């Protein structure tokens, strides 16, 4: 047998363990990045503020996730190895919103059935698998980054994964009461409670997929997200999920993200070369 | 020896808790129990989303007939590859590569790549922890 194969295999293993080269996207320096004396990004520096004195969430953010996803898409509930401190809500994973909750999210009987059916079909009905918008928790935790652009009146969230777009209105408007169309992203309004931005989202479509495993979300639901930026480098979002059609009680989970500097989003057009759906049932 | 690369890749994957993300559910399309390794010539590449793909002509090692067949090889998204240093012309027609991969349930010659290695020994691709759920 070819003697080069073991050498190649050994080299491959070495590279696997060592990791690959990183970040070849053209570097363009981000402005106003705090640096340490050695030039590194000072992730522990205070969060920046807007001219109005608000915490500024503007930036590109990467999900911090550990032990999540993959084939098991989040593993069993209660198995979270990216657990938050004891005084924090359990950390959600991309695959399983209730991963950090003992016993899992508090599904109603029907919602649990829906989720189990979705998993039994290999999650092939996840809207993302058809290039349709992901559920909110998937967007929060997707490994492709997202960009927050903040003005006094609105925050725009651009998600690289599946090219999602979301608006959070900060101009004091209420959630609509004129029966608007239900939307993939819902209708989001925000207000400030000190340095915390509280965002309430309603008017979402039925048959939602909060996570890859298919935890349901319906048009009766409300998401309340509390955004905090404790340091320059970190973003915390505590998400309270309230949906009497799918969950027996409200529950809150934590999303952690980290800043990315000197980079930008990359175009992502999902339908460009989507072939997987040819193989679905 | 033939399956050494597969074993190495599988072991590394297991050790590091690695799994690949697709915009679809991996299990809905691919069968983890059907691993394959083949070496052949690149006939086309598609720098695209939600998955970059390339095509290789090579014999199927699990068939008695050693006639070359065309393999459709799925990678992660072009975006993820770009952040790892790939460019649209990283793979070119005529390149010779060794691929370890997982077969699709519906078509044995549609595969999801675990590793891609040039004949020079340069590893171009591996599923890694950063690709979990991408």
CSV table of C-alpha atoms in Angstrom, one decimal:
chain,number,residue,atom,x,y,z
A,1,UNK,CA,0.0,0.0,0.0
A,2,UNK,CA,1.1,3.5,-0.7
A,3,UNK,CA,3.5,4.6,2.1
A,4,UNK,CA,2.5,8.2,1.7
A,5,UNK,CA,-0.9,7.5,3.2
A,6,UNK,CA,0.2,7.2,6.8
A,7,UNK,CA,2.3,10.3,6.4
A,8,UNK,CA,-0.6,12.2,4.9
A,9,UNK,CA,-2.9,10.9,7.7
A,10,UNK,CA,-0.5,11.9,10.4
A,11,UNK,CA,-0.2,15.3,8.9
A,12,UNK,CA,-3.9,15.5,8.6
A,13,UNK,CA,-4.3,14.6,12.3
A,14,UNK,CA,-1.7,17.2,13.2
A,15,UNK,CA,-3.6,19.9,11.3
A,16,UNK,CA,-6.9,18.8,12.8
A,17,UNK,CA,-5.5,19.2,16.3
A,18,UNK,CA,-3.6,22.4,15.6
A,19,UNK,CA,-6.5,24.0,13.9
A,20,UNK,CA,-6.7,25.9,10.6
A,21,UNK,CA,-5.5,29.3,9.6
A,22,UNK,CA,-8.1,31.8,10.4
A,23,UNK,CA,-9.8,34.9,9.0
A,24,UNK,CA,-8.7,35.6,5.5
A,25,UNK,CA,-11.5,38.0,4.9
A,26,UNK,CA,-10.0,41.3,3.9
A,27,UNK,CA,-9.1,43.1,7.1
A,28,UNK,CA,-10.4,46.7,7.4
A,29,UNK,CA,-9.7,48.1,10.8
A,30,UNK,CA,-12.7,48.9,12.9
A,31,UNK,CA,-12.7,52.4,14.4
A,32,UNK,CA,-12.7,53.2,18.1
A,33,UNK,CA,-11.6,49.8,19.2
A,34,UNK,CA,-10.0,50.0,22.7
A,35,UNK,CA,-6.5,48.4,22.7
A,36,UNK,CA,-4.2,47.2,25.4
A,37,UNK,CA,-0.6,48.4,25.5
A,38,UNK,CA,0.5,45.4,23.3
A,39,UNK,CA,-2.1,46.4,20.7
A,40,UNK,CA,-4.6,43.6,21.4
A,41,UNK,CA,-8.3,44.4,21.5
A,42,UNK,CA,-9.2,45.3,25.1
A,43,UNK,CA,-12.3,43.1,25.4
A,44,UNK,CA,-12.7,44.1,29.1
A,45,UNK,CA,-12.9,47.8,28.3
A,46,UNK,CA,-16.2,49.6,29.1
A,47,UNK,CA,-18.9,49.3,26.5
A,48,UNK,CA,-19.1,52.3,24.1
A,49,UNK,CA,-21.9,54.8,24.3
A,50,UNK,CA,-23.8,56.8,21.8
A,51,UNK,CA,-23.9,60.6,21.8
A,52,UNK,CA,-27.2,60.3,23.7
A,53,UNK,CA,-25.4,58.3,26.4
A,54,UNK,CA,-27.0,55.0,25.6
A,55,UNK,CA,-25.0,51.8,25.6
A,56,UNK,CA,-24.0,51.3,22.0
A,57,UNK,CA,-24.6,47.7,20.7
A,58,UNK,CA,-23.3,48.6,17.2
A,59,UNK,CA,-20.9,46.0,16.0
A,60,UNK,CA,-20.5,42.5,14.6
A,61,UNK,CA,-21.2,39.7,17.0
A,62,UNK,CA,-20.3,36.1,17.0
A,63,UNK,CA,-22.3,33.5,19.0
A,64,UNK,CA,-20.4,32.0,21.9
A,65,UNK,CA,-21.4,28.4,22.1
A,66,UNK,CA,-19.9,25.4,23.6
A,67,UNK,CA,-21.0,21.8,23.6
A,68,UNK,CA,-23.9,22.6,21.3
A,69,UNK,CA,-25.2,21.4,18.1
A,70,UNK,CA,-23.9,19.0,15.5
A,71,UNK,CA,-25.7,15.8,14.8
A,72,UNK,CA,-27.4,15.8,18.1
A,73,UNK,CA,-28.1,19.4,17.7
A,74,UNK,CA,-27.8,20.4,21.2
A,75,UNK,CA,-27.7,17.1,23.1
A,76,UNK,CA,-30.1,16.2,25.8
A,77,UNK,CA,-31.7,18.8,28.0
A,78,UNK,CA,-29.6,19.5,31.1
A,79,UNK,CA,-26.4,18.5,29.4
A,80,UNK,CA,-25.2,22.1,28.8
A,81,UNK,CA,-21.4,22.4,29.3
A,82,UNK,CA,-21.5,26.1,28.5
A,83,UNK,CA,-23.5,26.7,31.7
A,84,UNK,CA,-23.9,30.2,32.9
A,85,UNK,CA,-23.0,31.3,36.4
A,86,UNK,CA,-25.5,30.1,38.9
A,87,UNK,CA,-27.2,33.4,39.1
A,88,UNK,CA,-27.8,33.6,35.4
A,89,UNK,CA,-30.4,31.9,33.2
A,90,UNK,CA,-29.4,28.6,31.6
A,91,UNK,CA,-27.6,29.0,28.4
A,92,UNK,CA,-29.4,28.1,25.2
A,93,UNK,CA,-27.7,26.2,22.4
A,94,UNK,CA,-28.3,26.6,18.7
A,95,UNK,CA,-29.8,23.2,18.6
A,96,UNK,CA,-31.9,23.2,21.7
A,97,UNK,CA,-33.3,26.3,23.4
A,98,UNK,CA,-33.9,24.4,26.7
A,99,UNK,CA,-30.6,22.6,26.7
A,100,UNK,CA,-29.5,24.2,30.0
A,101,UNK,CA,-32.9,23.6,31.7
A,102,UNK,CA,-33.3,20.4,33.8
A,103,UNK,CA,-35.9,18.4,32.0
A,104,UNK,CA,-35.9,20.7,29.1
A,105,UNK,CA,-38.1,23.6,28.1
A,106,UNK,CA,-41.6,23.4,29.6
A,107,UNK,CA,-43.4,22.2,26.5
A,108,UNK,CA,-47.1,21.6,26.5
A,109,UNK,CA,-48.1,18.1,25.6
A,110,UNK,CA,-49.0,19.1,22.0
A,111,UNK,CA,-45.8,21.1,21.6
A,112,UNK,CA,-43.7,18.2,22.7
A,113,UNK,CA,-45.4,16.0,20.2
A,114,UNK,CA,-44.7,18.6,17.4
A,115,UNK,CA,-41.1,18.8,18.4
A,116,UNK,CA,-40.7,15.0,18.5
A,117,UNK,CA,-42.3,14.7,15.0
A,118,UNK,CA,-39.9,17.3,13.7
A,119,UNK,CA,-36.9,15.5,15.1
A,120,UNK,CA,-38.2,12.2,13.8
A,121,UNK,CA,-38.1,13.6,10.3
A,122,UNK,CA,-34.5,14.6,10.8
A,123,UNK,CA,-35.4,18.3,11.1
A,124,UNK,CA,-35.8,18.5,7.4
A,125,UNK,CA,-38.7,20.8,7.8
A,126,UNK,CA,-36.7,23.5,9.5
A,127,UNK,CA,-37.4,26.6,7.5
A,128,UNK,CA,-33.7,27.2,7.3
A,129,UNK,CA,-33.3,23.9,5.4
A,130,UNK,CA,-35.4,25.5,2.7
A,131,UNK,CA,-33.6,28.8,2.7
A,132,UNK,CA,-36.5,30.4,4.7
A,133,UNK,CA,-35.8,32.5,7.8
A,134,UNK,CA,-34.7,30.8,11.0
A,135,UNK,CA,-36.3,31.1,14.4
A,136,UNK,CA,-35.1,33.8,16.6
A,137,UNK,CA,-32.9,31.6,18.8
A,138,UNK,CA,-31.3,30.1,15.8
A,139,UNK,CA,-30.5,33.6,14.5
A,140,UNK,CA,-29.1,34.5,17.9
A,141,UNK,CA,-26.9,31.4,18.0
A,142,UNK,CA,-26.0,30.8,14.4
A,143,UNK,CA,-22.2,30.5,14.0
A,144,UNK,CA,-22.2,33.0,11.1
A,145,UNK,CA,-22.0,36.5,12.6
A,146,UNK,CA,-24.6,39.2,12.8
A,147,UNK,CA,-24.3,43.0,12.7
A,148,UNK,CA,-26.1,45.4,14.9
A,149,UNK,CA,-26.5,49.0,13.7
A,150,UNK,CA,-27.9,51.3,16.3
A,151,UNK,CA,-29.4,54.7,15.9
A,152,UNK,CA,-31.5,56.6,18.5
A,153,UNK,CA,-34.8,55.4,16.9
A,154,UNK,CA,-34.0,51.9,15.6
A,155,UNK,CA,-31.6,49.0,15.7
A,156,UNK,CA,-31.2,47.0,12.6
A,157,UNK,CA,-29.9,43.5,12.9
A,158,UNK,CA,-28.3,41.9,9.9
A,159,UNK,CA,-27.8,38.2,10.2
A,160,UNK,CA,-25.3,36.8,7.8
A,161,UNK,CA,-26.7,33.3,8.1
A,162,UNK,CA,-29.6,33.1,5.7
A,163,UNK,CA,-29.4,36.9,5.2
A,164,UNK,CA,-31.9,37.7,7.9
A,165,UNK,CA,-33.0,41.2,8.6
A,166,UNK,CA,-34.7,42.5,11.7
A,167,UNK,CA,-35.7,45.9,13.0
A,168,UNK,CA,-36.1,46.9,16.6
A,169,UNK,CA,-38.0,50.2,16.9
A,170,UNK,CA,-36.8,52.4,19.7
A,171,UNK,CA,-38.9,55.5,18.9
A,172,UNK,CA,-41.6,54.7,21.5
A,173,UNK,CA,-44.2,53.2,19.2
A,174,UNK,CA,-46.3,50.4,20.7
A,175,UNK,CA,-46.6,47.0,19.3
A,176,UNK,CA,-49.3,47.1,16.5
A,177,UNK,CA,-52.9,46.4,17.4
A,178,UNK,CA,-54.3,46.5,13.9
A,179,UNK,CA,-53.9,42.8,13.1
A,180,UNK,CA,-50.8,43.1,10.9
A,181,UNK,CA,-49.7,40.1,8.9
A,182,UNK,CA,-47.8,37.7,11.1
A,183,UNK,CA,-44.1,37.9,10.2
A,184,UNK,CA,-41.2,35.5,10.3
A,185,UNK,CA,-39.3,38.0,12.5
A,186,UNK,CA,-42.3,39.5,14.3
A,187,UNK,CA,-42.7,43.1,15.2
A,188,UNK,CA,-40.1,44.3,17.7
A,189,UNK,CA,-40.1,47.4,19.9
A,190,UNK,CA,-37.6,48.3,22.5
A,191,UNK,CA,-37.1,50.6,25.5
A,192,UNK,CA,-34.3,51.3,27.9
A,193,UNK,CA,-34.2,50.3,31.5
A,194,UNK,CA,-30.9,51.9,32.5
A,195,UNK,CA,-28.2,50.3,30.4
A,196,UNK,CA,-30.4,47.3,29.5
A,197,UNK,CA,-32.3,47.4,26.3
A,198,UNK,CA,-35.6,45.5,26.6
A,199,UNK,CA,-37.1,44.3,23.4
A,200,UNK,CA,-40.6,42.8,23.0
A,201,UNK,CA,-41.5,40.9,19.9
A,202,UNK,CA,-45.0,39.8,18.9
A,203,UNK,CA,-46.9,39.0,15.7
A,204,UNK,CA,-44.9,36.0,14.6
A,205,UNK,CA,-46.1,33.3,12.4
A,206,UNK,CA,-47.4,30.0,13.6
A,207,UNK,CA,-45.3,26.8,13.1
A,208,UNK,CA,-42.2,28.6,14.2
A,209,UNK,CA,-38.9,26.8,14.9
A,210,UNK,CA,-37.1,28.4,17.9
A,211,UNK,CA,-34.2,26.1,17.5
A,212,UNK,CA,-32.8,23.4,15.2
A,213,UNK,CA,-34.6,20.6,17.0
A,214,UNK,CA,-37.9,22.3,16.3
A,215,UNK,CA,-39.0,23.7,19.6
A,216,UNK,CA,-42.3,25.3,18.6
A,217,UNK,CA,-43.3,28.9,18.6
A,218,UNK,CA,-46.7,30.3,17.6
A,219,UNK,CA,-48.6,33.5,16.8
A,220,UNK,CA,-49.7,33.7,20.5
A,221,UNK,CA,-46.2,34.0,21.7
A,222,UNK,CA,-44.1,36.9,23.0
A,223,UNK,CA,-40.4,37.1,23.1
A,224,UNK,CA,-38.8,39.5,25.6
A,225,UNK,CA,-35.1,40.0,25.1
A,226,UNK,CA,-32.9,41.9,27.5
A,227,UNK,CA,-29.7,43.1,25.8
A,228,UNK,CA,-26.7,44.0,27.9
A,229,UNK,CA,-23.1,44.9,26.9
A,230,UNK,CA,-21.1,44.4,30.1
A,231,UNK,CA,-17.8,45.1,28.4
A,232,UNK,CA,-16.6,46.1,25.0
A,233,UNK,CA,-16.2,42.5,24.0
A,234,UNK,CA,-19.3,40.8,25.3
A,235,UNK,CA,-23.0,40.8,24.7
A,236,UNK,CA,-25.6,39.1,26.9
A,237,UNK,CA,-29.1,38.5,25.8
A,238,UNK,CA,-31.6,37.0,28.2
A,239,UNK,CA,-34.6,35.8,26.3
A,240,UNK,CA,-37.9,35.1,28.0
A,241,UNK,CA,-40.2,32.9,25.9
A,242,UNK,CA,-43.9,33.1,26.6
A,243,UNK,CA,-46.3,31.2,24.4
A,244,UNK,CA,-49.3,29.6,26.1
A,245,UNK,CA,-49.9,27.5,22.9
A,246,UNK,CA,-46.5,25.8,23.2
A,247,UNK,CA,-45.2,26.2,26.8
A,248,UNK,CA,-46.8,25.6,30.1
A,249,UNK,CA,-45.0,28.6,31.6
A,250,UNK,CA,-42.7,31.4,30.6
A,251,UNK,CA,-39.0,30.5,30.7
A,252,UNK,CA,-35.8,32.5,30.3
A,253,UNK,CA,-32.5,31.5,28.7
A,254,UNK,CA,-29.2,33.2,28.1
A,255,UNK,CA,-27.4,33.9,24.8
A,256,UNK,CA,-23.8,35.0,24.9
A,257,UNK,CA,-22.0,36.7,22.1
A,258,UNK,CA,-18.6,38.2,21.6
A,259,UNK,CA,-17.4,41.2,19.5
A,260,UNK,CA,-15.7,40.7,16.2
A,261,UNK,CA,-13.5,43.6,15.0
A,262,UNK,CA,-11.7,44.3,11.8
A,263,UNK,CA,-14.1,42.3,9.7
A,264,UNK,CA,-17.5,42.5,8.1
A,265,UNK,CA,-20.4,40.4,7.1
A,266,UNK,CA,-20.2,38.4,3.9
A,267,UNK,CA,-23.0,38.1,1.4
A,268,UNK,CA,-25.0,34.9,1.7
A,269,UNK,CA,-27.6,34.0,-0.8
A,270,UNK,CA,-29.1,30.7,0.3
A,271,UNK,CA,-31.1,29.9,-2.7
A,272,UNK,CA,-28.1,30.2,-5.0
A,273,UNK,CA,-27.2,26.5,-4.9
A,274,UNK,CA,-29.6,24.8,-2.6
A,275,UNK,CA,-29.6,21.1,-3.5
A,276,UNK,CA,-30.4,19.4,-0.2
A,277,UNK,CA,-34.1,19.7,-0.5
A,278,UNK,CA,-34.0,17.3,-3.5
A,279,UNK,CA,-33.3,14.6,-0.9
A,280,UNK,CA,-36.0,15.4,1.6
A,281,UNK,CA,-39.1,13.1,1.9
B,1,UNK,CA,-4.6,1.0,5.2
B,2,UNK,CA,-7.2,2.0,2.7
B,3,UNK,CA,-9.4,3.3,5.4
B,4,UNK,CA,-6.7,4.9,7.5
B,5,UNK,CA,-7.7,8.4,6.6
B,6,UNK,CA,-11.3,7.7,7.4
B,7,UNK,CA,-10.2,6.3,10.8
B,8,UNK,CA,-8.0,9.3,11.5
B,9,UNK,CA,-10.7,11.7,10.5
B,10,UNK,CA,-13.3,9.9,12.5
B,11,UNK,CA,-11.0,9.7,15.6
B,12,UNK,CA,-10.2,13.3,15.4
B,13,UNK,CA,-13.8,14.2,15.0
B,14,UNK,CA,-14.7,12.1,18.0
B,15,UNK,CA,-11.9,13.5,20.1
B,16,UNK,CA,-12.7,17.1,19.5
B,17,UNK,CA,-16.5,16.7,19.6
B,18,UNK,CA,-16.6,17.9,16.1
B,19,UNK,CA,-19.7,18.0,14.0
B,20,UNK,CA,-20.5,19.7,10.8
B,21,UNK,CA,-23.3,22.1,10.3
B,22,UNK,CA,-25.4,22.3,7.2
B,23,UNK,CA,-28.2,24.7,6.6
B,24,UNK,CA,-30.1,21.4,6.5
B,25,UNK,CA,-30.1,18.7,9.1
B,26,UNK,CA,-27.1,16.6,8.5
B,27,UNK,CA,-28.9,13.4,9.4
B,28,UNK,CA,-31.8,14.0,7.1
B,29,UNK,CA,-29.6,13.8,4.1
B,30,UNK,CA,-26.4,11.9,5.1
B,31,UNK,CA,-25.8,8.5,6.7
B,32,UNK,CA,-23.1,8.7,9.4
B,33,UNK,CA,-22.6,4.9,9.1
B,34,UNK,CA,-21.6,5.2,5.4
B,35,UNK,CA,-18.1,6.7,5.4
B,36,UNK,CA,-16.0,6.6,2.2
B,37,UNK,CA,-12.6,7.7,1.0
B,38,UNK,CA,-11.6,8.2,-2.6
B,39,UNK,CA,-8.9,10.0,-4.6
B,40,UNK,CA,-9.6,11.5,-7.9
B,41,UNK,CA,-9.5,14.5,-10.2
B,42,UNK,CA,-11.6,17.7,-9.8
B,43,UNK,CA,-13.9,18.2,-12.7
B,44,UNK,CA,-15.9,21.2,-11.5
B,45,UNK,CA,-16.3,23.4,-8.4
B,46,UNK,CA,-19.1,25.7,-7.3
B,47,UNK,CA,-18.2,28.6,-5.0
B,48,UNK,CA,-21.7,29.1,-3.7
B,49,UNK,CA,-24.1,29.1,-0.8
B,50,UNK,CA,-25.6,27.5,1.2
B,51,UNK,CA,-22.9,25.0,0.4
B,52,UNK,CA,-19.8,25.2,-1.8
B,53,UNK,CA,-19.5,22.0,-3.8
B,54,UNK,CA,-17.0,20.4,-6.1
B,55,UNK,CA,-17.1,17.3,-8.3
B,56,UNK,CA,-14.5,14.6,-8.6
B,57,UNK,CA,-14.1,11.7,-10.9
B,58,UNK,CA,-12.9,8.6,-9.0
B,59,UNK,CA,-13.7,4.9,-8.6
B,60,UNK,CA,-16.1,4.0,-5.8
B,61,UNK,CA,-14.0,1.8,-3.4
B,62,UNK,CA,-17.0,-0.1,-2.3
B,63,UNK,CA,-17.9,-1.3,-5.8
B,64,UNK,CA,-16.4,-4.2,-7.6
B,65,UNK,CA,-16.5,-2.2,-10.8
B,66,UNK,CA,-13.6,0.2,-10.6
B,67,UNK,CA,-14.8,2.4,-13.4
B,68,UNK,CA,-14.7,6.1,-12.4
B,69,UNK,CA,-17.9,7.7,-11.3
B,70,UNK,CA,-18.7,11.4,-10.6
B,71,UNK,CA,-18.9,12.4,-7.0
B,72,UNK,CA,-20.9,15.5,-5.9
B,73,UNK,CA,-19.1,16.7,-2.7
B,74,UNK,CA,-20.7,19.1,-0.3
B,75,UNK,CA,-18.6,21.5,1.8
B,76,UNK,CA,-19.7,24.1,4.3
B,77,UNK,CA,-20.9,27.5,3.0
B,78,UNK,CA,-18.6,29.6,0.9
B,79,UNK,CA,-18.7,32.2,3.7
B,80,UNK,CA,-17.3,29.8,6.2
B,81,UNK,CA,-14.6,28.6,3.8
B,82,UNK,CA,-13.6,32.2,3.0
B,83,UNK,CA,-13.0,32.9,6.7
B,84,UNK,CA,-10.8,29.8,6.7
B,85,UNK,CA,-8.7,31.2,3.9
B,86,UNK,CA,-10.4,29.6,0.9
B,87,UNK,CA,-11.0,31.5,-2.3
B,88,UNK,CA,-13.2,30.7,-5.3
B,89,UNK,CA,-10.1,29.3,-7.1
B,90,UNK,CA,-8.7,27.2,-4.2
B,91,UNK,CA,-9.8,24.1,-6.1
B,92,UNK,CA,-9.4,24.0,-9.8
B,93,UNK,CA,-10.4,21.6,-12.5
B,94,UNK,CA,-7.6,19.0,-12.8
B,95,UNK,CA,-6.5,19.1,-9.2
B,96,UNK,CA,-6.1,15.7,-7.6
B,97,UNK,CA,-7.5,15.4,-4.1
B,98,UNK,CA,-8.3,12.7,-1.5
B,99,UNK,CA,-11.7,13.1,0.1
B,100,UNK,CA,-13.1,11.4,3.2
B,101,UNK,CA,-16.8,11.9,3.4
B,102,UNK,CA,-20.2,10.7,4.5
B,103,UNK,CA,-22.6,9.3,1.8
B,104,UNK,CA,-26.0,10.7,1.2
B,105,UNK,CA,-28.9,8.3,2.0
B,106,UNK,CA,-30.5,8.8,-1.4
B,107,UNK,CA,-27.5,8.9,-3.6
B,108,UNK,CA,-24.2,7.1,-2.8
B,109,UNK,CA,-22.2,9.5,-4.8
B,110,UNK,CA,-23.4,12.6,-3.2
B,111,UNK,CA,-21.3,13.1,-0.1
B,112,UNK,CA,-20.6,15.6,2.7
B,113,UNK,CA,-16.8,16.1,3.1
B,114,UNK,CA,-15.0,15.4,6.3
B,115,UNK,CA,-11.5,16.1,4.9
B,116,UNK,CA,-10.1,17.2,1.6
B,117,UNK,CA,-6.4,16.7,1.0
B,118,UNK,CA,-4.3,17.6,-2.1
B,119,UNK,CA,-2.0,15.1,-3.6
B,120,UNK,CA,0.8,17.3,-2.2
B,121,UNK,CA,-0.4,16.5,1.3
B,122,UNK,CA,-1.9,19.9,2.0
B,123,UNK,CA,-5.1,19.7,3.9
B,124,UNK,CA,-7.6,22.0,2.4
B,125,UNK,CA,-10.6,21.2,4.5
B,126,UNK,CA,-11.8,19.5,7.6
B,127,UNK,CA,-15.0,19.8,9.5
B,128,UNK,CA,-14.1,21.5,12.7
B,129,UNK,CA,-15.5,22.8,15.9
B,130,UNK,CA,-16.0,26.2,14.3
B,131,UNK,CA,-18.3,24.7,11.8
B,132,UNK,CA,-20.7,23.2,14.3
B,133,UNK,CA,-24.1,24.2,13.2
B,134,UNK,CA,-23.1,26.6,10.5
